XYZ file of C-alpha atoms in Angstrom:
507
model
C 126.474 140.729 106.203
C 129.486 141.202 108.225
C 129.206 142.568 111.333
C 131.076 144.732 114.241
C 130.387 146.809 116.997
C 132.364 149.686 115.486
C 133.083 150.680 111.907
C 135.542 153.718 111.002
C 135.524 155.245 107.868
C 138.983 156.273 107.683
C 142.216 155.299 108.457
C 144.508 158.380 108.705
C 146.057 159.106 112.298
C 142.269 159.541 113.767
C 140.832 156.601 112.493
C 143.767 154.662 113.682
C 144.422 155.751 116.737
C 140.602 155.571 117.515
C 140.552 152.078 116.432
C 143.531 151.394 119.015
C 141.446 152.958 122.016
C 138.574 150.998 121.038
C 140.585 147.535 120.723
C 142.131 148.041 123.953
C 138.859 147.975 125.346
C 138.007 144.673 124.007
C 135.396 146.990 120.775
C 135.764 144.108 117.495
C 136.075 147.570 115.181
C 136.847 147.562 111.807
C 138.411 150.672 109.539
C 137.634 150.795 105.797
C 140.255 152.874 104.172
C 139.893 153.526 100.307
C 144.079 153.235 100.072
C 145.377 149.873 99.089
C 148.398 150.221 101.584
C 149.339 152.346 104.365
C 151.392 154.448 102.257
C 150.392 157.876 101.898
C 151.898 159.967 98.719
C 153.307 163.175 100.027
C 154.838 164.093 103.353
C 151.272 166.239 104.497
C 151.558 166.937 108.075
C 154.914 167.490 109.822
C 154.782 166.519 113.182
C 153.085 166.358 116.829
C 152.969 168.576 119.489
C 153.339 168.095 123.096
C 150.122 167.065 123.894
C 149.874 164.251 121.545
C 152.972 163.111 122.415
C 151.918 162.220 126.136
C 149.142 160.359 124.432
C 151.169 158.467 122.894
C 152.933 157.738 126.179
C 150.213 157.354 128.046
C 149.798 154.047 125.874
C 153.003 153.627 125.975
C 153.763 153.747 122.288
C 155.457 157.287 122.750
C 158.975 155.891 122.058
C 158.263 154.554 118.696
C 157.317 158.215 117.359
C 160.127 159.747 119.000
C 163.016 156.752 118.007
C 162.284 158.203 114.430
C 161.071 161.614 114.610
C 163.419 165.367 115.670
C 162.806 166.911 118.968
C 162.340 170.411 118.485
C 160.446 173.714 119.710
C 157.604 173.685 117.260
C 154.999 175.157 118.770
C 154.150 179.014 117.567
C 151.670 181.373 116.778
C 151.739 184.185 113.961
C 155.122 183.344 113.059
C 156.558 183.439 116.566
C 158.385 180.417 118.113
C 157.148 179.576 121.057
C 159.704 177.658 123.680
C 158.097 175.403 125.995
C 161.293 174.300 127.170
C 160.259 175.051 130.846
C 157.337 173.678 130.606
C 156.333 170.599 133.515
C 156.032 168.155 131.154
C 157.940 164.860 130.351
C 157.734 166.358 127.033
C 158.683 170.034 127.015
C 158.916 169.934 122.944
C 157.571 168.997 119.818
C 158.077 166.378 117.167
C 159.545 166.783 113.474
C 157.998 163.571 111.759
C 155.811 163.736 108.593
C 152.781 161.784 108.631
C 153.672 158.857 106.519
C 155.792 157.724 109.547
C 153.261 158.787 111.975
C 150.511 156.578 110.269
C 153.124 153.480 109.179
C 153.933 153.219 113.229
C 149.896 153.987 114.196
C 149.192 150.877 111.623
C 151.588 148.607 113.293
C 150.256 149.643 116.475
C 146.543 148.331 115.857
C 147.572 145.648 113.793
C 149.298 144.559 116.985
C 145.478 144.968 118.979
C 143.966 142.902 116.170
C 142.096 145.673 114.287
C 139.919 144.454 110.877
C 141.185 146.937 107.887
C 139.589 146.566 104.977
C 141.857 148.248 102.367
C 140.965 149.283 99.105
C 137.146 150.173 99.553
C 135.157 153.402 100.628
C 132.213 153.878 102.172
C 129.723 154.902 99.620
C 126.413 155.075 102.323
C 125.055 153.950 105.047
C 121.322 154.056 106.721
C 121.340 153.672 110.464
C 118.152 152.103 112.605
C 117.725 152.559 116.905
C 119.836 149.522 116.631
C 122.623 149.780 114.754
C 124.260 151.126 111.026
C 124.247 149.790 107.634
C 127.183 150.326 106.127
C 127.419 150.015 102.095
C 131.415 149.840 100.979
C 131.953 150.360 97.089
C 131.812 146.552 95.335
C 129.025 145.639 96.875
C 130.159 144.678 100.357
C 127.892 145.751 103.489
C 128.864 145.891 106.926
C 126.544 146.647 110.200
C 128.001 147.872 113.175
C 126.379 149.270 116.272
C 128.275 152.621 115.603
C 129.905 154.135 112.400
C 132.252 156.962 113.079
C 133.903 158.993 110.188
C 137.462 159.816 110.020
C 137.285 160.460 106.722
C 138.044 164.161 106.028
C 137.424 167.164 105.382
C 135.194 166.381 102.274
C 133.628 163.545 104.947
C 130.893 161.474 102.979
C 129.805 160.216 106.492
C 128.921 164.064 107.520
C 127.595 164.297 104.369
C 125.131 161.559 104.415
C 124.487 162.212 107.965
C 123.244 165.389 107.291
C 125.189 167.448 109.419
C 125.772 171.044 108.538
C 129.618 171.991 108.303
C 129.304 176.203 108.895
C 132.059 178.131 108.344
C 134.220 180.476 106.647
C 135.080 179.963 102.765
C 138.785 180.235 102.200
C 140.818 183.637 101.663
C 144.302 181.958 100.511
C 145.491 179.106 98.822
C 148.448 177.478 98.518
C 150.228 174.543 95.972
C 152.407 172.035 97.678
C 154.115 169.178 95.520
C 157.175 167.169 95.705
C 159.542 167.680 92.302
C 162.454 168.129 90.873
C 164.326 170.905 89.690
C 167.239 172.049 87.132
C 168.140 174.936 89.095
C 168.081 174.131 92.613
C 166.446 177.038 94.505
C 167.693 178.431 97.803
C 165.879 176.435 100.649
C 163.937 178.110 103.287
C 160.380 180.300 104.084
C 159.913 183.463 101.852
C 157.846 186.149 102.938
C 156.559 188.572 100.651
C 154.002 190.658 98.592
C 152.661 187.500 97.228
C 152.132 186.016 100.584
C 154.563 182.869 102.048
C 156.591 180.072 99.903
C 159.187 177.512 101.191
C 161.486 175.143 99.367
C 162.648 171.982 101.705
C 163.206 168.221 102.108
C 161.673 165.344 103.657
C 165.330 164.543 105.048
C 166.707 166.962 107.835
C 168.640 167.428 110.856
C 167.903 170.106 113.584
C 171.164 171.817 114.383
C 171.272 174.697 116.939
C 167.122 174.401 116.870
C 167.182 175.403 113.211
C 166.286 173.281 110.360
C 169.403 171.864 107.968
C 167.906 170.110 104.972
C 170.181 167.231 103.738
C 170.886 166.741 99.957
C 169.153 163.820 99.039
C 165.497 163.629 97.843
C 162.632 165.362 95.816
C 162.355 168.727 96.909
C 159.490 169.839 98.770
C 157.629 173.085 97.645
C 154.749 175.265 99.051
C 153.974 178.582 97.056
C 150.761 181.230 97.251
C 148.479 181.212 94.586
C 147.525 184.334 93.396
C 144.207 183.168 92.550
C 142.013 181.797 95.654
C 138.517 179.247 94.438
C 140.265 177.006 92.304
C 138.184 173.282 92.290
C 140.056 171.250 89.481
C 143.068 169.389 90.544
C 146.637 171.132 90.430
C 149.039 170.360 87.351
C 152.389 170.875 87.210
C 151.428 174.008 84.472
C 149.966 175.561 87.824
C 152.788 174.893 89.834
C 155.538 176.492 87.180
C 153.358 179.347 86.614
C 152.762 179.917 90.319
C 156.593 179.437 90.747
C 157.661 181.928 87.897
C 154.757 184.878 89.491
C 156.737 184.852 92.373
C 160.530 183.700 91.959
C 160.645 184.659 88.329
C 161.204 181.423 87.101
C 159.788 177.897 87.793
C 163.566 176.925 88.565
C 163.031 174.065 85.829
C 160.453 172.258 87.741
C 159.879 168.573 86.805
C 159.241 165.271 87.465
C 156.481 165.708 90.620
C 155.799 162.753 92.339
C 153.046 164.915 94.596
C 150.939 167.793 93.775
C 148.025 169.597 95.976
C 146.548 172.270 96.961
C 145.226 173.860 100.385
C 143.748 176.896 101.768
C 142.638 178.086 104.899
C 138.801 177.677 104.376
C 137.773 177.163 108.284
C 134.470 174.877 109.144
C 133.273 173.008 111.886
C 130.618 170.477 112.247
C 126.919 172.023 113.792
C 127.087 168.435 115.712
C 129.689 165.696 116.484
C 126.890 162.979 116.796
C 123.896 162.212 115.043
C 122.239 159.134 116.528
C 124.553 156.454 115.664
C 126.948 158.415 113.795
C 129.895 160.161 114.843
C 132.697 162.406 113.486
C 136.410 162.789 114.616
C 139.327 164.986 113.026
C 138.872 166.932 109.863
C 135.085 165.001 109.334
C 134.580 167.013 112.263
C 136.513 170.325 111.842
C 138.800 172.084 108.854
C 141.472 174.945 108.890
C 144.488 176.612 107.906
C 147.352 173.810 109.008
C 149.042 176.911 110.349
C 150.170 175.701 113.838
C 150.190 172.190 112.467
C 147.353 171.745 114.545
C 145.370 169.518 112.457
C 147.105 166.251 113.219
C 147.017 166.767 116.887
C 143.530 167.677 117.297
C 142.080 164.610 115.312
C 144.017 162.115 117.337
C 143.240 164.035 120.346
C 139.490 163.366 119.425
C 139.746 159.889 119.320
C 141.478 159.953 122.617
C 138.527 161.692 123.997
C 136.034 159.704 121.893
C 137.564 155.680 122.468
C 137.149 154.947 125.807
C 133.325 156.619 125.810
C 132.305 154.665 122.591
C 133.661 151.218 124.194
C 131.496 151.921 127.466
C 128.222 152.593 125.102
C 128.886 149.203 123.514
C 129.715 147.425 126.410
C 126.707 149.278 127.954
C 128.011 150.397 131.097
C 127.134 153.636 131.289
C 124.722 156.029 129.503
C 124.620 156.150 125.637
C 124.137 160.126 127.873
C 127.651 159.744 127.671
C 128.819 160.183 124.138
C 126.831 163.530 124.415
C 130.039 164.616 126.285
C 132.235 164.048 123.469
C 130.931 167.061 121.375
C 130.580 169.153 124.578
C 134.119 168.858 125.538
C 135.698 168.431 121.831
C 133.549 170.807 119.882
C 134.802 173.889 121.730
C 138.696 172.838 122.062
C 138.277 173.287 117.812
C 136.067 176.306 117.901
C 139.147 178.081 119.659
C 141.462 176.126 117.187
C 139.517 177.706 113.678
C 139.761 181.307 116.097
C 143.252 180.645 115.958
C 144.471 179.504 112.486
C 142.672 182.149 110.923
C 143.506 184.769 113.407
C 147.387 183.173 112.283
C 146.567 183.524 108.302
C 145.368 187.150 109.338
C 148.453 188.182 110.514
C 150.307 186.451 107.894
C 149.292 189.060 105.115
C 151.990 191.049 103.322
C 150.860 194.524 103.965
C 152.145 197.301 105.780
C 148.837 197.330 108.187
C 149.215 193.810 108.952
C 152.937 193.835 109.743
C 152.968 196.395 111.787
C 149.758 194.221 114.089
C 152.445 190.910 113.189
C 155.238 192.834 115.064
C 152.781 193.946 118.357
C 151.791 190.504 118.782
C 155.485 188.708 118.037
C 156.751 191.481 120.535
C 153.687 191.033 122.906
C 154.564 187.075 122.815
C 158.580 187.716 123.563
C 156.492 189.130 127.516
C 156.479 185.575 129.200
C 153.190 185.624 130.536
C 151.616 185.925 127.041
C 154.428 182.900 125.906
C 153.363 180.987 128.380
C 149.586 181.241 127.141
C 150.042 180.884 123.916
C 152.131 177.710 123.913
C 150.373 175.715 126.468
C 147.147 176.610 123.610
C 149.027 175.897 120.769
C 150.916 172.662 122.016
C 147.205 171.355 123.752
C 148.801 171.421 127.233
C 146.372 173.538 128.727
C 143.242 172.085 127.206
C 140.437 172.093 130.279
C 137.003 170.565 129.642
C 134.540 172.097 132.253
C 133.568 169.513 134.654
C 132.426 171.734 137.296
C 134.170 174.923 139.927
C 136.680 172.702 142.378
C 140.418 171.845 142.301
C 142.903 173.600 139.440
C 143.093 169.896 138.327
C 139.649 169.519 137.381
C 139.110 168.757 133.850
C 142.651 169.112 133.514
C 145.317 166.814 132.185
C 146.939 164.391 134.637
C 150.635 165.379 135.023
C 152.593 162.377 134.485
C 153.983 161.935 138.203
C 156.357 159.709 139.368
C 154.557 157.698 142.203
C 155.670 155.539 144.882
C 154.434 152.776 145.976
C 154.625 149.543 147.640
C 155.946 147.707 144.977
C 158.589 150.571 143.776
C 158.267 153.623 141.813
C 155.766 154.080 139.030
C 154.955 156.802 136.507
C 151.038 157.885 136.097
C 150.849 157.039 132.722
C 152.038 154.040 132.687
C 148.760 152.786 134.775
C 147.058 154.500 131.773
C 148.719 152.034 129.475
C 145.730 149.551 129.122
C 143.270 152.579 128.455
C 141.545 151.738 132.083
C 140.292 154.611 134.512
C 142.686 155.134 137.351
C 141.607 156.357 141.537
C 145.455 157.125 142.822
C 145.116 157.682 146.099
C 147.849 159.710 147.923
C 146.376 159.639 151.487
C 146.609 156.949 153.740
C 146.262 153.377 151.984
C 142.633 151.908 152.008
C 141.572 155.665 152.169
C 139.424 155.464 149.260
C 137.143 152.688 149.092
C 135.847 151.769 145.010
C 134.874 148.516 145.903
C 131.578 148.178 143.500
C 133.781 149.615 140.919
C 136.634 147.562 140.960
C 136.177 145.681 137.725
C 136.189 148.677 136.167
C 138.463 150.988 137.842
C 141.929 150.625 139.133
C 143.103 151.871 142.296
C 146.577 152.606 143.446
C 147.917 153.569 146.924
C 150.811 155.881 146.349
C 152.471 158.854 147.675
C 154.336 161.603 145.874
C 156.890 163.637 147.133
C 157.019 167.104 145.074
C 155.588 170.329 143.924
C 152.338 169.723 141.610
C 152.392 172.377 138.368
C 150.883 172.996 135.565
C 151.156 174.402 132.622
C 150.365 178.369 132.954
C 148.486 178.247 135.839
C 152.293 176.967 137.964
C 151.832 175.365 141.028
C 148.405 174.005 142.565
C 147.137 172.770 145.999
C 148.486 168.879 146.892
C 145.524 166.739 146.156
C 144.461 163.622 148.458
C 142.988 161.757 145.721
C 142.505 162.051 141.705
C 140.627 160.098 139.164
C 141.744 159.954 136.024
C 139.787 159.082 132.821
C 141.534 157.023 130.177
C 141.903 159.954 128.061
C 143.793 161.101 131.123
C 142.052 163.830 131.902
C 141.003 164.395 135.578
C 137.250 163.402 137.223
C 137.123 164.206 140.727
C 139.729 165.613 142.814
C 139.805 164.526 146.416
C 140.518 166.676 149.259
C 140.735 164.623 152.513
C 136.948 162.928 151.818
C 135.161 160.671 149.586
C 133.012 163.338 149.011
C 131.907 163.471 145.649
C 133.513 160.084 144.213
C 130.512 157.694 144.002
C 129.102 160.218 141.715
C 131.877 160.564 139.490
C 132.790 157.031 139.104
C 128.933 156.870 138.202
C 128.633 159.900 135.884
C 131.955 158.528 134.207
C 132.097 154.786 134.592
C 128.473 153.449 135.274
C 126.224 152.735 138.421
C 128.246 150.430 140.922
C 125.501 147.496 139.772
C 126.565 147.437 136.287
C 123.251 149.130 135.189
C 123.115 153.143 133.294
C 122.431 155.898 135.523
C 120.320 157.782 133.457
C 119.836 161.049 135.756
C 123.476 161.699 135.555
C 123.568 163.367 132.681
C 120.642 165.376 133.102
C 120.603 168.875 134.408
């Protein structure tokens, strides 16, 4: 039996970018993807927001996505574009990139760290021990690993065979999306109507005065309300002409897909993120409307959050108490995202009622204050995990700064590059002392010279000190002391001998 500390079920943009986290922390982990190749048929998601973006550069792989993708506003909420264009951010925008490019550069990305794929197999089981998981992959092959986390969708056979309920909301909308061709090319662009929305586009476009110019060349992409809502067999192209003709009149001579689905907004969320030795990240974890595009981003913003705890619970230096903190802080961040997307889809229906709500909100959202709120939710720049009352930055994302220090000028996240913890301390140098932590944690003597902002909240209080998870989140905020510090670096990183601090993650 082969074996690895980590097995992922799944490798979409969550399994893969969890995979990277873990291999940058020295985790042998191993995906098992059913897909022969990398390729995925169909363009599914469209793009990242802000949030993920700094991810990205935080591991400084950001300039691959963007070398290939369109900058563009594309956060919004109920059919509102929402500019973040002010926002203080090295990224004040989105990305236009569909998520066969985001996965092909993800893929080179761990195959760079040395990640284990095996292609062509699922995971058909698995029974798990106080020890570890066995992990059965269809053809026979087993695999045991210490933990087994599933990135494998929204139909997740891990969450499944975990036996974790997946409440929710059954869907009230559904929608067939395909790639074709046509006879009579159809006017491209969103339609709103009595039916509910359609849009005809291309995988190949240009943004031109922030607005979307499709270039002739290519299968054309279609999306188009079903008028019937509970369909289980698989789409035909017979269901996408007669979908087509309900509400154009005509299929347009539809032929020759290369892609047909179907999705709707049924909303569900996983009762638990972790049962014993099994985890879930993504759309295992939580489903929705992909209005927002927020799927994407949220799944590879779990991993972020979920990587650098997992390696620490195999490389036992802290608490296994730890990877309790992974549902607590993820679990609610997509609780408010299903609130969302179906609050969207709500406000998306065709009727007079609705409309007139659609236009209160889209004119409540043109107010600043409300913009302001609403992007920095929808592009995951104002995402704050509750790590106790104290400094603004608290549980907050670490703005990426640009530092200087002895040796020259450096940005925050590129100290966040090798997925290590980070002390940067902006008082006097030697003012923070992490000396039974220093295999673990990195400090940096710098100073900073500007105003510090964030997102919505606008400018906050000069700190003396921060620590920064790898996720890059903030731990503990100094203010002129230590105080505080050695129990952070515990909570987070392990007792200064090496040993688990099991009291700090009780009560």
């Amino acid at each position: 039996m082969t074996e690895h500390a980590v097995v992922i079920a799944g490798g979409g943009p969550t399994g893969l970018t969890l995979a990277g986290e873990l291999a940058l922390a020295g985790v042998d982990v191993a995906i098992v993807e059913r897909r022969a190749s990398q390729d995925l048929v169909g363009s599914r998601a469209g793009g990242l927001h802000a949030r993920t973006i700094e991810i990205f550069d935080q591991r400084g792989i950001a300039d691959r996505f963007l070398s290939e993708g369109k900058v563009a506003q594309v956060a919004g909420f109920a059919m509102v574009r929402l500019d973040i264009s002010d926002f203080p951010t090295r990224h004040p925008y989105g990305l236009g990139l569909w998520q066969n490019h985001i996965e092909r550069i993800l893929a080179g990305w761990v195959d760079e760290l040395g990640v284990t794929i095996y292609r062509g197999r699922d995971v058909t089981g698995f029974t798990q021990d106080d020890e570890g998981v066995d992990v059965a992959l269809q053809g026979g092959q087993s695999l045991r690993a210490q933990y087994l986390v599933g990135c494998d969708g929204g139909r997740s056979l891990v969450r499944k065979a975990a036996g974790i309920e997946f409440p929710g909301w059954d869907p009230t909308t559904s929608c067939l999306i395909a790639e074709v061709e046509f006879t009579e090319m159809p006017a491209m662009g969103i339609r709103q109507d009595a039916h509910g929305s359609h849009a005809f586009g291309r995988r190949e476009y240009e943004i031109v005065d922030g607005k979307v110019v499709f270039k002739d060349v290519g299968p054309v992409g279609v999306m188009v309300t079903e008028q019937h809502v509970g369909s289980t067999s698989e789409p035909t192209l017979r269901d996408l002409s007669e979908a087509l003709t309900v509400v154009y009149g005509t299929d347009y001579g539809v032929h020759s897909p290369t892609m047909i689905s179907r999705f709707n907004d049924m909303t569900r969320q996983a009762a638990a993120y972790r049962k014993g030795r099994v985890l879930l990240a993504g759309d295992a974890a939580h489903v929705h409307s992909p209005d927002g595009g927020q799927g994407l981003n949220i799944g590879v913003q779990d991993a972020m959050n979920l990587g650098w705890k997992l390696a620490q619970a195999v490389n036992r230096t802290t608490p296994e108490g730890l990877l309790d903190t992974y549902h607590a802080e993820r679990h609610p961040v997509a609780a408010r995202v299903l609130r969302t997307t179906m609050a969207s889809v709500a406000l998306r229906r065709p009727d007079e009622r609705t409309k007139a709500a659609r236009d209160t909100v889209a004119e409540l959202l043109r107010m600043d204050e409300p913009r302001k709120r609403f992007a920095a939710m929808m592009s995951g720049l104002d995402i704050h995990y509750g790590l106790g009352e104290g400094h603004p930055l608290l549980g907050r994302r670490m703005p990426d700064l640009d530092l200087v220090t002895a040796n020259g000028p450096l940005r925050v996240f590129t100290l966040l590059h090798r997925a290590r913890p980070v002390l940067v301390n902006l008082g006097e140098p030697g003012g923070c002392d992490i000396t039974p932590w220093a295999d673990r944690v990195q400090l940096i003597d710098a100073k900073y010279v500007g105003t510090w902002e964030l997102p919505v909240l606008g400018a906050v209080t000069p700190p003396s000190a921060v620590l920064i998870r790898p996720d890059g989140y903030v731990a503990w905020v100094g203010d002129g002391t230590q105080h505080g510090l050695v129990d952070a670096l515990t909570t987070w990183f392990g007792s200064p001998t090496g040993g688990p601090r099991y009291d700090s993650f009780m009560g």
